[in-house]
Short mmCIF file of C-alpha atoms in Angstrom, two decimals:
data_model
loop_
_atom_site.label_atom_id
_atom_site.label_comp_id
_atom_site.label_asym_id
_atom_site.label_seq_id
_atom_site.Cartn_x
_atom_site.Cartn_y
_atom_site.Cartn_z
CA UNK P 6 107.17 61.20 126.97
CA UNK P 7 107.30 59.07 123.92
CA UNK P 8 109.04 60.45 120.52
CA UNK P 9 105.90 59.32 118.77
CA UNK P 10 103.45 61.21 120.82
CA UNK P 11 103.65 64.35 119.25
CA UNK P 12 104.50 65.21 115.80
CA UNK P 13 103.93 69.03 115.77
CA UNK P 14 104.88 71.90 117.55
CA UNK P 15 101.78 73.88 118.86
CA UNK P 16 101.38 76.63 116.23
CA UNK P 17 98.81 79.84 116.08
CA UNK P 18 96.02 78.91 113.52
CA UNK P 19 96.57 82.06 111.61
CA UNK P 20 100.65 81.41 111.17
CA UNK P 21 99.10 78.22 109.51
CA UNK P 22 96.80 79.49 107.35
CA UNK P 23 99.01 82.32 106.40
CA UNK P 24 101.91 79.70 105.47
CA UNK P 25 99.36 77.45 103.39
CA UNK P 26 97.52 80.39 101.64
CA UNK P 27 101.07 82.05 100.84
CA UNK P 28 101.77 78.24 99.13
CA UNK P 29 98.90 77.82 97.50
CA UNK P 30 96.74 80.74 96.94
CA UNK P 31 98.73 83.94 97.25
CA UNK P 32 95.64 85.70 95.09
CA UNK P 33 93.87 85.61 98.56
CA UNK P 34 96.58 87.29 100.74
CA UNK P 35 94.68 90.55 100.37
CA UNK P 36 91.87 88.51 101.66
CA UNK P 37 93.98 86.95 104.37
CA UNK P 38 95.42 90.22 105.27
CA UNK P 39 91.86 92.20 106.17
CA UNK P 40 91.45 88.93 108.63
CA UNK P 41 94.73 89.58 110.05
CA UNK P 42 93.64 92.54 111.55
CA UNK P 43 90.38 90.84 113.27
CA UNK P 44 90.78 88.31 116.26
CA UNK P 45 90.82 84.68 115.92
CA UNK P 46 87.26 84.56 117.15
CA UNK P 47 85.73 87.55 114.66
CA UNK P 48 87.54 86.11 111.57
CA UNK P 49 85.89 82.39 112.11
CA UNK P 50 82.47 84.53 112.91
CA UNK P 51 83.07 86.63 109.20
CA UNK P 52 84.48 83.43 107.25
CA UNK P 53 81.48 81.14 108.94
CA UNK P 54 78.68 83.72 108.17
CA UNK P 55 77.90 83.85 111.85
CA UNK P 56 77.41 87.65 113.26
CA UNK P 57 76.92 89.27 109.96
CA UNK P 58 75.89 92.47 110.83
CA UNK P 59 77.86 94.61 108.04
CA UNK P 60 81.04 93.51 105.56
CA UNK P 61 84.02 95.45 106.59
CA UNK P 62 86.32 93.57 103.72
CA UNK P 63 83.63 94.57 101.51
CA UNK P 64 81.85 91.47 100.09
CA UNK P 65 79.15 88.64 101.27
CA UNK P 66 80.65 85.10 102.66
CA UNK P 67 78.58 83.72 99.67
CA UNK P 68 81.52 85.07 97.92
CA UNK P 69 84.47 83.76 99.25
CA UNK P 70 82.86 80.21 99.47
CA UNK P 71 85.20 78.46 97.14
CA UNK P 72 88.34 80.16 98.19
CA UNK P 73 90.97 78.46 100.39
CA UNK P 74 91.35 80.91 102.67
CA UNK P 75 87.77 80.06 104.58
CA UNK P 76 88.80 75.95 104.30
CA UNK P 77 91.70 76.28 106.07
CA UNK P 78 90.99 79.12 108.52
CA UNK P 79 87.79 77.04 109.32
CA UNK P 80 88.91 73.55 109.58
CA UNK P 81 91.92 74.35 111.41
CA UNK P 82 89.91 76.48 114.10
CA UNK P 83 87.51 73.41 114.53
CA UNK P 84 90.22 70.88 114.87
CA UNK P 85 92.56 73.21 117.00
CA UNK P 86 89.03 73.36 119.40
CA UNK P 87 87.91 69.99 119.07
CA UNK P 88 91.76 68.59 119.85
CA UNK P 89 92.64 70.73 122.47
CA UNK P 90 91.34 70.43 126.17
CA UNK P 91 87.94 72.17 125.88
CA UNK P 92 86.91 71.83 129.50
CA UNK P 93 90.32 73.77 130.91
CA UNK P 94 89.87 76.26 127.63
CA UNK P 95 86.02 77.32 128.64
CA UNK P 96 87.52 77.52 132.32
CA UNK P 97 90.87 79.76 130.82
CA UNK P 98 88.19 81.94 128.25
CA UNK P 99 85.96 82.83 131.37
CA UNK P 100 88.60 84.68 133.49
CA UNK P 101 90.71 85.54 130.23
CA UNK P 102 87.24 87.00 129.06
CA UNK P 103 86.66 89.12 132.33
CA UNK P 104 90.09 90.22 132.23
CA UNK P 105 89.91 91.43 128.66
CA UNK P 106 86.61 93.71 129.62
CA UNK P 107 88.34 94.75 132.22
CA UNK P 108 91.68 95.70 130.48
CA UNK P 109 90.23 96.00 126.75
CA UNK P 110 92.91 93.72 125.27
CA UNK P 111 92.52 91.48 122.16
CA UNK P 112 91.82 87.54 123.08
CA UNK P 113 95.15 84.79 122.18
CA UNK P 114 95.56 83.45 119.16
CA UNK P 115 94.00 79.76 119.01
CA UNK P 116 96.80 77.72 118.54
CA UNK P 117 96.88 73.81 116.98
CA UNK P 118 98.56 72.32 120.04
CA UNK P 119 101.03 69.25 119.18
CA UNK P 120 99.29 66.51 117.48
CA UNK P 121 99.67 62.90 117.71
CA UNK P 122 99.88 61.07 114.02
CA UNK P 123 96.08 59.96 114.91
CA UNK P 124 95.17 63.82 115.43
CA UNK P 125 96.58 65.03 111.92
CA UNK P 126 94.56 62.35 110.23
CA UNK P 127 91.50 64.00 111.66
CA UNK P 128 92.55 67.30 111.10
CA UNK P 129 93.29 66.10 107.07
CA UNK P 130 90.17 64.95 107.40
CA UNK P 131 88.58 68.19 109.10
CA UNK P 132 90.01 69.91 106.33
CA UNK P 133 88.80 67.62 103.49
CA UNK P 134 85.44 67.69 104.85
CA UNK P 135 85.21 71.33 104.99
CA UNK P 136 86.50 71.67 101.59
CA UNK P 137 83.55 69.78 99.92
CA UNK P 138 81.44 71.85 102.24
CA UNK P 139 82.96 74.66 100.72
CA UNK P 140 82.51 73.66 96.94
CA UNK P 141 85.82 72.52 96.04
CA UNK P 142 86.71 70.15 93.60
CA UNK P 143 88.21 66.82 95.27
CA UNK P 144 91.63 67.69 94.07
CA UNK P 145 91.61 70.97 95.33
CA UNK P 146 90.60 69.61 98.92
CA UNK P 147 93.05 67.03 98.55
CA UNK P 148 96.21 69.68 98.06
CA UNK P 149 95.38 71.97 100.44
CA UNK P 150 94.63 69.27 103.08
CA UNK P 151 98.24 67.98 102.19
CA UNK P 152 99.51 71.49 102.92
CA UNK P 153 97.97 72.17 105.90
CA UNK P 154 99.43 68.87 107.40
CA UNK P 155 102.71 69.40 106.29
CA UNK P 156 102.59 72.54 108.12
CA UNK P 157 101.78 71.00 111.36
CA UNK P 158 104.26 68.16 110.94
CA UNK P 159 107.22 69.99 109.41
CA UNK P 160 106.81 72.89 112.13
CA UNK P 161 109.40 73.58 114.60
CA UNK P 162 109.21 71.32 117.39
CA UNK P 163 109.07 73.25 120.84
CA UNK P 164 112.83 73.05 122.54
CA UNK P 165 113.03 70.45 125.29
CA UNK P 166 112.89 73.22 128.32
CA UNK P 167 110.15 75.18 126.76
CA UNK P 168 112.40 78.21 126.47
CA UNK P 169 113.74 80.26 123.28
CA UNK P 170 115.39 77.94 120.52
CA UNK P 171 118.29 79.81 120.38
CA UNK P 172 119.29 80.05 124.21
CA UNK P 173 122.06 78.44 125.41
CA UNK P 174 119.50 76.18 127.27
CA UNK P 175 117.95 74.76 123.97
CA UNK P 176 121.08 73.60 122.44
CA UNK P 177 121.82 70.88 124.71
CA UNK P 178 123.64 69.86 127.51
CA UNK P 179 126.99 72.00 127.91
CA UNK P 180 130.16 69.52 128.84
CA UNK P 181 129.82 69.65 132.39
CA UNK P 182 126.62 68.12 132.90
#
């Protein structure tokens, strides 16, 4: 495995958008916050306008459209499904789904898995192009697509065994071997 080949650790969409909205729009936490309590899948559905039935954070997607919160949330879902292995995901949601009826438990977070450099310039532009979507002004788009990158990049990268950071494991090889 190449050092170049990935450039981010694989991080849950909503640590992301929680990070970037803290940054730069901490008027919307409150915002952010009644999201937090929904799944990945509902808050996309309520920040898209798809499945709205009634508004449980108690106003219309019409008006949120020029807040950050539904940029980043959005654009980073797409790109986190668009990047990732779709095929093995549908295969993973299927059973995942059948186990969840069966056991009544909240779906994973979707996570941004590590991106190559090529992968944050579509993300960047994900984000860019959902931001004009969204009514922002190019400036606007243009900061919080910096942000959101410089999440992904400036993440934590994964330890080499997979395990906790902090074991023993993680911090290297001990003098012996």
């Amino acid at each position: 495995m190449a050092a170049e080949a990935h450039t981010s650790a694989g991080r849950p969409v909503r640590e992301l958008v929680g990070e970037v909205i803290t940054e730069l729009a901490p008027e919307e936490l409150p915002l952010l916050e009644g999201l937090l309590e929904l799944d990945d899948a509902a808050a996309v559905r309520r920040l898209s306008g798809h499945g709205q039935r009634r508004e449980p954070l108690g106003f219309g997607v019409g008006e949120i459209a020029v807040l950050v919160t539904p940029v980043v949330w959005l654009a980073l879902d797409q790109a986190a499904r668009r990047i990732g292995d779709i095929a093995l995901e549908r295969a993973s949601r299927a059973s995942a789904g059948a186990l969840r009826r069966l056991f009544r438990r909240n779906p994973p977070p979707v996570v941004v898995p590590p991106l190559t450099r090529e992968q944050l310039t579509e993300v960047k532009r994900q984000v860019l192009e959902t931001a004009e979507q969204r009514g922002l002004t190019a400036p606007q788009a243009s900061e919080i697509a910096n942000a959101v990158v410089a999440g992904l990049v400036l993440a934590d990268p994964p330890p080499p065994d997979g395990g906790d950071p902090g074991s023993p494991a993680a911090a290297g090889p001990t003098p012996e071997g």
